[in-house]
mmCIF file of C-alpha atoms in Angstrom:
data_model
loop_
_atom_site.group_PDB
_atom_site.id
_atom_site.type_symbol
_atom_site.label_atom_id
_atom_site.label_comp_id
_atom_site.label_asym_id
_atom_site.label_seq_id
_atom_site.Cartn_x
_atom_site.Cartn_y
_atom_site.Cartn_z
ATOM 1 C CA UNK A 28 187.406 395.783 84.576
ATOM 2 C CA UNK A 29 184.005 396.582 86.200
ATOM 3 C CA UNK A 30 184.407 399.481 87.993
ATOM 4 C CA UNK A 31 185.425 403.016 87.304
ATOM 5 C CA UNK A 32 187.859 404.625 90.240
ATOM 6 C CA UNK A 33 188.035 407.599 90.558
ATOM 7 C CA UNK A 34 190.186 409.954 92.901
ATOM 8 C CA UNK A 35 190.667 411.209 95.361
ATOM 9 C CA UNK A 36 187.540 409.240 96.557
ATOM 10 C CA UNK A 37 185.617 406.573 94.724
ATOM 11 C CA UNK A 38 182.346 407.033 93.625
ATOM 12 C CA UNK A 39 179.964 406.195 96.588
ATOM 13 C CA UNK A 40 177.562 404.431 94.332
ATOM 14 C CA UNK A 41 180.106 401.729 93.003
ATOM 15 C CA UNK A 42 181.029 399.067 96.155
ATOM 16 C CA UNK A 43 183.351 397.305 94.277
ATOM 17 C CA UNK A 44 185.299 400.727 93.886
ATOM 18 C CA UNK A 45 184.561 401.432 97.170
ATOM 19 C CA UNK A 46 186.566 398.071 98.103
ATOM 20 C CA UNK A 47 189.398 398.226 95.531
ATOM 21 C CA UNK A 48 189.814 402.379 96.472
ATOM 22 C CA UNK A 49 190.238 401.551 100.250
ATOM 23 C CA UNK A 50 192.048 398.109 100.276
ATOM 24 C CA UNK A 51 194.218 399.347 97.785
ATOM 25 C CA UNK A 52 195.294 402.855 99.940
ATOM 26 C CA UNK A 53 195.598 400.816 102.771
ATOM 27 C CA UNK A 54 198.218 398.510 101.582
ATOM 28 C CA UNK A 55 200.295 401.138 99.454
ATOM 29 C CA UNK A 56 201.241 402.610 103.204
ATOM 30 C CA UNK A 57 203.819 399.753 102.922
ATOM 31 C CA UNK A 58 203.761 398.083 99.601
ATOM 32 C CA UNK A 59 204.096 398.695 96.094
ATOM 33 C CA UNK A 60 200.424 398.978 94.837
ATOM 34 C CA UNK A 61 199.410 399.113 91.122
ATOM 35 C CA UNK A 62 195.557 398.628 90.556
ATOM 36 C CA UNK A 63 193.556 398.308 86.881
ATOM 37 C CA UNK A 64 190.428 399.516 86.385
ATOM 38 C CA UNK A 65 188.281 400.497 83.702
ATOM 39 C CA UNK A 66 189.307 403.762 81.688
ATOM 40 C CA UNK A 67 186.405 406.314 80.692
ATOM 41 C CA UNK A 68 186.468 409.501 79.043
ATOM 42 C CA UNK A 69 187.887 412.091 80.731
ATOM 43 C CA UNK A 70 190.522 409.963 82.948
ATOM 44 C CA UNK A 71 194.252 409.775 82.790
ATOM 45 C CA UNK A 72 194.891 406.364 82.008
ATOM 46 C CA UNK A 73 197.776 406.182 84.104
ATOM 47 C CA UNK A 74 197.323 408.352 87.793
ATOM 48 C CA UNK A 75 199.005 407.943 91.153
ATOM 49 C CA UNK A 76 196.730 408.843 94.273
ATOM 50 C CA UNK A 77 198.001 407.822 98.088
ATOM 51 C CA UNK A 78 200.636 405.897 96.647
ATOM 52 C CA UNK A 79 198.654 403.802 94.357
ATOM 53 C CA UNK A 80 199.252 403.137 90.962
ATOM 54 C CA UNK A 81 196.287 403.320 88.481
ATOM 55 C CA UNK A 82 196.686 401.746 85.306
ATOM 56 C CA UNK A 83 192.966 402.126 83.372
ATOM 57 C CA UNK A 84 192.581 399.836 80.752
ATOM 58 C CA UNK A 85 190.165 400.936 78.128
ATOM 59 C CA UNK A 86 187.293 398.476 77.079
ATOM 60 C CA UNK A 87 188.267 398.171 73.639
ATOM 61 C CA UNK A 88 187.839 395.196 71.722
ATOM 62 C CA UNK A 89 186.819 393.460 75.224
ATOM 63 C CA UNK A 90 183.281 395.453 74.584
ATOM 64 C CA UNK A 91 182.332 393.772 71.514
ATOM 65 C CA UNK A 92 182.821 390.428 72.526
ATOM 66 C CA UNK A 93 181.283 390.788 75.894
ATOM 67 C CA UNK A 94 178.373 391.387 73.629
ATOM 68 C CA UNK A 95 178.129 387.175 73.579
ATOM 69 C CA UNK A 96 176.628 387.889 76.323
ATOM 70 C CA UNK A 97 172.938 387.237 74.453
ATOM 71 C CA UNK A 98 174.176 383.188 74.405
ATOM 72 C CA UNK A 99 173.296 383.375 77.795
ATOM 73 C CA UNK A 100 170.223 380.780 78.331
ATOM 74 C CA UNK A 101 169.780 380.168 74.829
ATOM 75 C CA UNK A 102 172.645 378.707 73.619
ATOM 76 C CA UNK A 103 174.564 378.715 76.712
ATOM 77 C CA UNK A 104 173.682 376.562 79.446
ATOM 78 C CA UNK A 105 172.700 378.099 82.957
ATOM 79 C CA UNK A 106 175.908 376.837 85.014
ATOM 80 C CA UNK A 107 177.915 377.773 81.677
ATOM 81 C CA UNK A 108 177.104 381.470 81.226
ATOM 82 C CA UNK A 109 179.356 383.719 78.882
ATOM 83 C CA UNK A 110 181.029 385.499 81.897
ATOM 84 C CA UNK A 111 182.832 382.795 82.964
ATOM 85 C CA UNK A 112 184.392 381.884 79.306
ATOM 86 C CA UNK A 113 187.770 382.520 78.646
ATOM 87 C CA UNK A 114 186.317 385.285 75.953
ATOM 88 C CA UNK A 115 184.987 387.468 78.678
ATOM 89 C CA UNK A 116 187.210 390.802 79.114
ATOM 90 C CA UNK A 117 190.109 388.264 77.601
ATOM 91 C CA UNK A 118 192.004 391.691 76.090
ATOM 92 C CA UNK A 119 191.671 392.812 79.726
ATOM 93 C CA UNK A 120 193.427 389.817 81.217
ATOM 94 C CA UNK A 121 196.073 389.026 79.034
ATOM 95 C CA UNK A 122 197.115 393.386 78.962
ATOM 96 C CA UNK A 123 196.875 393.070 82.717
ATOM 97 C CA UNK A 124 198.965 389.636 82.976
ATOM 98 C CA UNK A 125 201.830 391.369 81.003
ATOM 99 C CA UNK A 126 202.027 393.978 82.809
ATOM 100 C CA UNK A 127 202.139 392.274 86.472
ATOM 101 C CA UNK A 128 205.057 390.407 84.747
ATOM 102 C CA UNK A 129 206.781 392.997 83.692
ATOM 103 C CA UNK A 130 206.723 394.986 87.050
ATOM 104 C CA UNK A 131 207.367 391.675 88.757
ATOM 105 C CA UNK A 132 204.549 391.524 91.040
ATOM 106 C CA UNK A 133 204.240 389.355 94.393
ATOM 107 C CA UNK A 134 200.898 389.468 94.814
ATOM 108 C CA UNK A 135 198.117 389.187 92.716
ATOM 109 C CA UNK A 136 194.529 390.278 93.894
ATOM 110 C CA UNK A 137 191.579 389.139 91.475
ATOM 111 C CA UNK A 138 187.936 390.813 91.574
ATOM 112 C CA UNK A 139 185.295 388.139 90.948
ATOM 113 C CA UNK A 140 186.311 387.008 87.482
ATOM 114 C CA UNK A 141 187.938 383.149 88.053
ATOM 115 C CA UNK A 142 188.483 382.822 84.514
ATOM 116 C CA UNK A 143 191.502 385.545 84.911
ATOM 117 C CA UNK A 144 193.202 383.050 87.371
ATOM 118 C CA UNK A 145 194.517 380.692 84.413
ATOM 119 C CA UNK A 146 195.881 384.263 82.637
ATOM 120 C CA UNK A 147 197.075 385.561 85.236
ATOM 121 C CA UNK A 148 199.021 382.253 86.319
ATOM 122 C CA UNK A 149 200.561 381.810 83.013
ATOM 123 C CA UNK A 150 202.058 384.587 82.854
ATOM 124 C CA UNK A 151 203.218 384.922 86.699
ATOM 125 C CA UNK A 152 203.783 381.560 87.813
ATOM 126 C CA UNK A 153 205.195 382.207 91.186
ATOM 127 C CA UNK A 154 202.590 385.232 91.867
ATOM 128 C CA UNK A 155 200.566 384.401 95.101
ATOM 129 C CA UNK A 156 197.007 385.216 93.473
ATOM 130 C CA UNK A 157 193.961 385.846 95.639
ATOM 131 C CA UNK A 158 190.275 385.774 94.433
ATOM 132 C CA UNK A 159 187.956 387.906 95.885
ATOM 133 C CA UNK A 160 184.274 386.929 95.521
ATOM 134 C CA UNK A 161 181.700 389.218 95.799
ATOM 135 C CA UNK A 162 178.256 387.432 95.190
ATOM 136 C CA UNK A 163 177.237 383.694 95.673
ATOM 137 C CA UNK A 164 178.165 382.366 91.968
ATOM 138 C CA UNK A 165 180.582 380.374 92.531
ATOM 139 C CA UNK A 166 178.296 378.221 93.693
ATOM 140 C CA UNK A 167 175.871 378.322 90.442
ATOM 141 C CA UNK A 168 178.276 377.678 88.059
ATOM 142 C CA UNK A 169 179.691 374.404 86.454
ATOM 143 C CA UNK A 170 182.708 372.986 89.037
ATOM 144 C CA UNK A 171 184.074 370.926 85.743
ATOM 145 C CA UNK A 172 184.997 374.336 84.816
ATOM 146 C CA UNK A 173 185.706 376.158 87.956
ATOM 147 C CA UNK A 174 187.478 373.933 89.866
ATOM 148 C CA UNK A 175 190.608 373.629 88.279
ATOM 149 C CA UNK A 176 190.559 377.458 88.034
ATOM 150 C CA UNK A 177 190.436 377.599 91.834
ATOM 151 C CA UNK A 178 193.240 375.092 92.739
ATOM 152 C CA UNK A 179 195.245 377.833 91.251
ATOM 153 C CA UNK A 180 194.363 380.247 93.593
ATOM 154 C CA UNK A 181 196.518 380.572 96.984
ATOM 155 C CA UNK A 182 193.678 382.542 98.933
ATOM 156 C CA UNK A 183 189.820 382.890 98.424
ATOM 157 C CA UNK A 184 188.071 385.183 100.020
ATOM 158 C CA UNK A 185 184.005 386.425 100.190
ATOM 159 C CA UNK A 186 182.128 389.139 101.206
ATOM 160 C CA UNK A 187 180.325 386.798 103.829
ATOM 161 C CA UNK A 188 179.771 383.396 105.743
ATOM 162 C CA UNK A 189 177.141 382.538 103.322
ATOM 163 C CA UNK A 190 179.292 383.079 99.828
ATOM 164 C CA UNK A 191 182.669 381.412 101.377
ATOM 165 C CA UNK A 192 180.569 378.701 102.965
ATOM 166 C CA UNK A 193 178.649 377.947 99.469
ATOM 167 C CA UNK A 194 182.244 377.983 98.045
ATOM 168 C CA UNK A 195 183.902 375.599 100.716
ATOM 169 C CA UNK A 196 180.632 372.882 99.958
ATOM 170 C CA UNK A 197 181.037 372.833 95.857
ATOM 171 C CA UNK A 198 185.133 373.044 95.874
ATOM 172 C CA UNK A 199 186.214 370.897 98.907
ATOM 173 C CA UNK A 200 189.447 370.760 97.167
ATOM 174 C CA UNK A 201 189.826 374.211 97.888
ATOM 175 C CA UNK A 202 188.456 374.643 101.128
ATOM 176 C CA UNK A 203 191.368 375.161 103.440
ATOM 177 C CA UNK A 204 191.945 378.248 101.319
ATOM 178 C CA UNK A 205 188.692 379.794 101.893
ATOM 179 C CA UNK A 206 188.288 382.832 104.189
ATOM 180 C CA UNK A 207 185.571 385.378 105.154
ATOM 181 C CA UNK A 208 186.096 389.072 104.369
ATOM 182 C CA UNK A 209 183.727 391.177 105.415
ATOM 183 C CA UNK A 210 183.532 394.343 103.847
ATOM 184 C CA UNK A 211 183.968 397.652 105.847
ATOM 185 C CA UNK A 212 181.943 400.660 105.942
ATOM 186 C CA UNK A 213 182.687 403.884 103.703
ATOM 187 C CA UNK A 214 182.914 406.658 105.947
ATOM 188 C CA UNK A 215 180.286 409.106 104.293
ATOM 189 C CA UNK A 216 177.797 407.061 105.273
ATOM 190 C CA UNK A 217 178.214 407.561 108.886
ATOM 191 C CA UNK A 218 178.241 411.268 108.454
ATOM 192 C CA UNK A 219 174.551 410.863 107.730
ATOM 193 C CA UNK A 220 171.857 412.010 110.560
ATOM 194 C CA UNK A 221 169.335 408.942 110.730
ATOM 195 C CA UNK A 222 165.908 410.151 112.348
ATOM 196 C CA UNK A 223 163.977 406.970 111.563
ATOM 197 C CA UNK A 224 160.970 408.190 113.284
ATOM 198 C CA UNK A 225 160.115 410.434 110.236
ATOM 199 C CA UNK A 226 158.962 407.318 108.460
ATOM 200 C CA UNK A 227 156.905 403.618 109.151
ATOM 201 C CA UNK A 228 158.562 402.277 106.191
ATOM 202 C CA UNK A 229 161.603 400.405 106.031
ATOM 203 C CA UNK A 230 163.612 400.452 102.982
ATOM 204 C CA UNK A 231 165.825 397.827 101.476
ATOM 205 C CA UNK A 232 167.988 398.685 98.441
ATOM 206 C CA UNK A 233 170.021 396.292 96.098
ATOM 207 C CA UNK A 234 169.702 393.319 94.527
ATOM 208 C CA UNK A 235 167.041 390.554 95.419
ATOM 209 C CA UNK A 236 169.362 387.707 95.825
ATOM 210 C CA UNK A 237 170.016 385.133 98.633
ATOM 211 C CA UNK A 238 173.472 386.598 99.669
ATOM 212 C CA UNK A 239 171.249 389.987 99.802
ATOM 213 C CA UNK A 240 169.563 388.409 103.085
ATOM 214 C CA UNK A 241 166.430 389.455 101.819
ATOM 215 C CA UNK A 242 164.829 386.535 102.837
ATOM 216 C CA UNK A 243 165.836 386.693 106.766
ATOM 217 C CA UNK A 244 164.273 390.419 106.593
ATOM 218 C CA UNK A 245 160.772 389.103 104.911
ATOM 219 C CA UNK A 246 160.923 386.962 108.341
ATOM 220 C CA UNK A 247 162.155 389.829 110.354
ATOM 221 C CA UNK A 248 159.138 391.723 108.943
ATOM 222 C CA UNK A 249 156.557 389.085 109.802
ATOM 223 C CA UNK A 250 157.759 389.439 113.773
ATOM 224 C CA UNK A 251 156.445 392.756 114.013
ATOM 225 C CA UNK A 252 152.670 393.732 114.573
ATOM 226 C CA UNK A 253 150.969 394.750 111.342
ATOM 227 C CA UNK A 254 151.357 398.333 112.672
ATOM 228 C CA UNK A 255 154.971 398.732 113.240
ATOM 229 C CA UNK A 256 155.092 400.113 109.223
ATOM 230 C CA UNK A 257 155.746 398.116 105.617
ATOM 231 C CA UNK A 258 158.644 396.962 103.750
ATOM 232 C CA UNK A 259 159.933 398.501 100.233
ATOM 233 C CA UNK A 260 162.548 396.438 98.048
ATOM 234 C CA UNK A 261 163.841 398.060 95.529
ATOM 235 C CA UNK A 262 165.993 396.487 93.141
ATOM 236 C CA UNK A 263 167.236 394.098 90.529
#
């Protein structure tokens, strides 16, 4: 429920689009595909696009009661944040677990969110579900809570060494099912002509968290003479 799709190509600012768009194309080449994201203004909430389904789900009531949100760290503790109650996008989830059941769905591939394993399961017991993690916190949050999520999951995959690793550590339960997925690389970008010579500063963009790697370039940074140019980090 994140991320807006749009087609015929997602937006390139969005990487979770980006990832839903192409894994999603790729697999309707010899599966049945149906894939939910948000709905916004100005989309058909149900459009078909290289054989994939898109079913958009407007935000709806799910928009007021993310606005819990504010619990976070003052009512709420750290490892407990709102995001991973069963309140967050719960319209989303239980609209979405209806209507895998109704179109009899084999496979079930989650974004993220572990609290829409439990939803999802209910309704489609004999789904195979996969979560998909994209950032490190799994890791942060309480594993009272998360684990039993998890040991309904058949398949977990990350974005990298460092977020499946962190996952295999806190749920050894649920290690065997943990896997590395590296994400690919959108095409447009390679259409762009570097000519890194034009600048002495080297730019990093995105967020300023551990699975960023931001640390390992700080060090990277501190190799070079005092010449070679200066770093920029922009970002959350």
């Amino acid at each position: 429920p994140h991320s807006v799709i749009s087609v015929p190509r997602a937006d390139i600012y969005d990487a979770l689009a980006i990832v839903n768009y192409e894994l999603g194309r790729r697999l309707a080449r010899s599966n049945s595909v149906v894939t939910y994201p948000k709905w916004v203004k100005g989309q058909r909430e149900v459009e078909q696009h290289e054989g994939v389904t898109y079913r958009r789900v407007p935000e709806g009531i799910d928009s007021a009661l993310n606005l819990l949100r504010v619990l976070d760290n003052r009512l709420l503790r750290p490892d407990r944040p709102f995001r991973i109650s069963s309140l967050y996008y719960a319209r989303y989830a239980s609209q979405v677990a209806r209507d895998i059941r109704a179109r009899g769905c084999d496979a079930v591939h989650i974004h993220s969110v572990p609290n829409f394993i439990p939803v999802i399961r209910k309704f489609n017991p004999n789904a195979r579900i996969a979560l998909h993690m994209h950032d490190h916190s799994l890791a942060d949050f309480d594993a009272r809570i998360i684990g039993p999520r998890l040991e309904q999951a058949n398949l977990i995959v990350a974005c990298s060494d460092f977020v499946s690793n962190a996952i295999r550590n806190r749920f050894p339960q649920v290690a065997t099912r943990c896997h590395t997925l590296y994400n690919g690389v959108d095409e447009r970008f390679l259409h762009i002509q570097a000519d890194p010579a034009r600048s002495q500063t080297v730019l990093f963009v995105g967020r300023l968290c551990p699975e960023k790697g931001v640390h390992l370039l700080l060090q990277a940074m501190k190799s070079l003479p005092a010449a070679a140019g200066r770093l920029s980090l922009v970002g959350p």
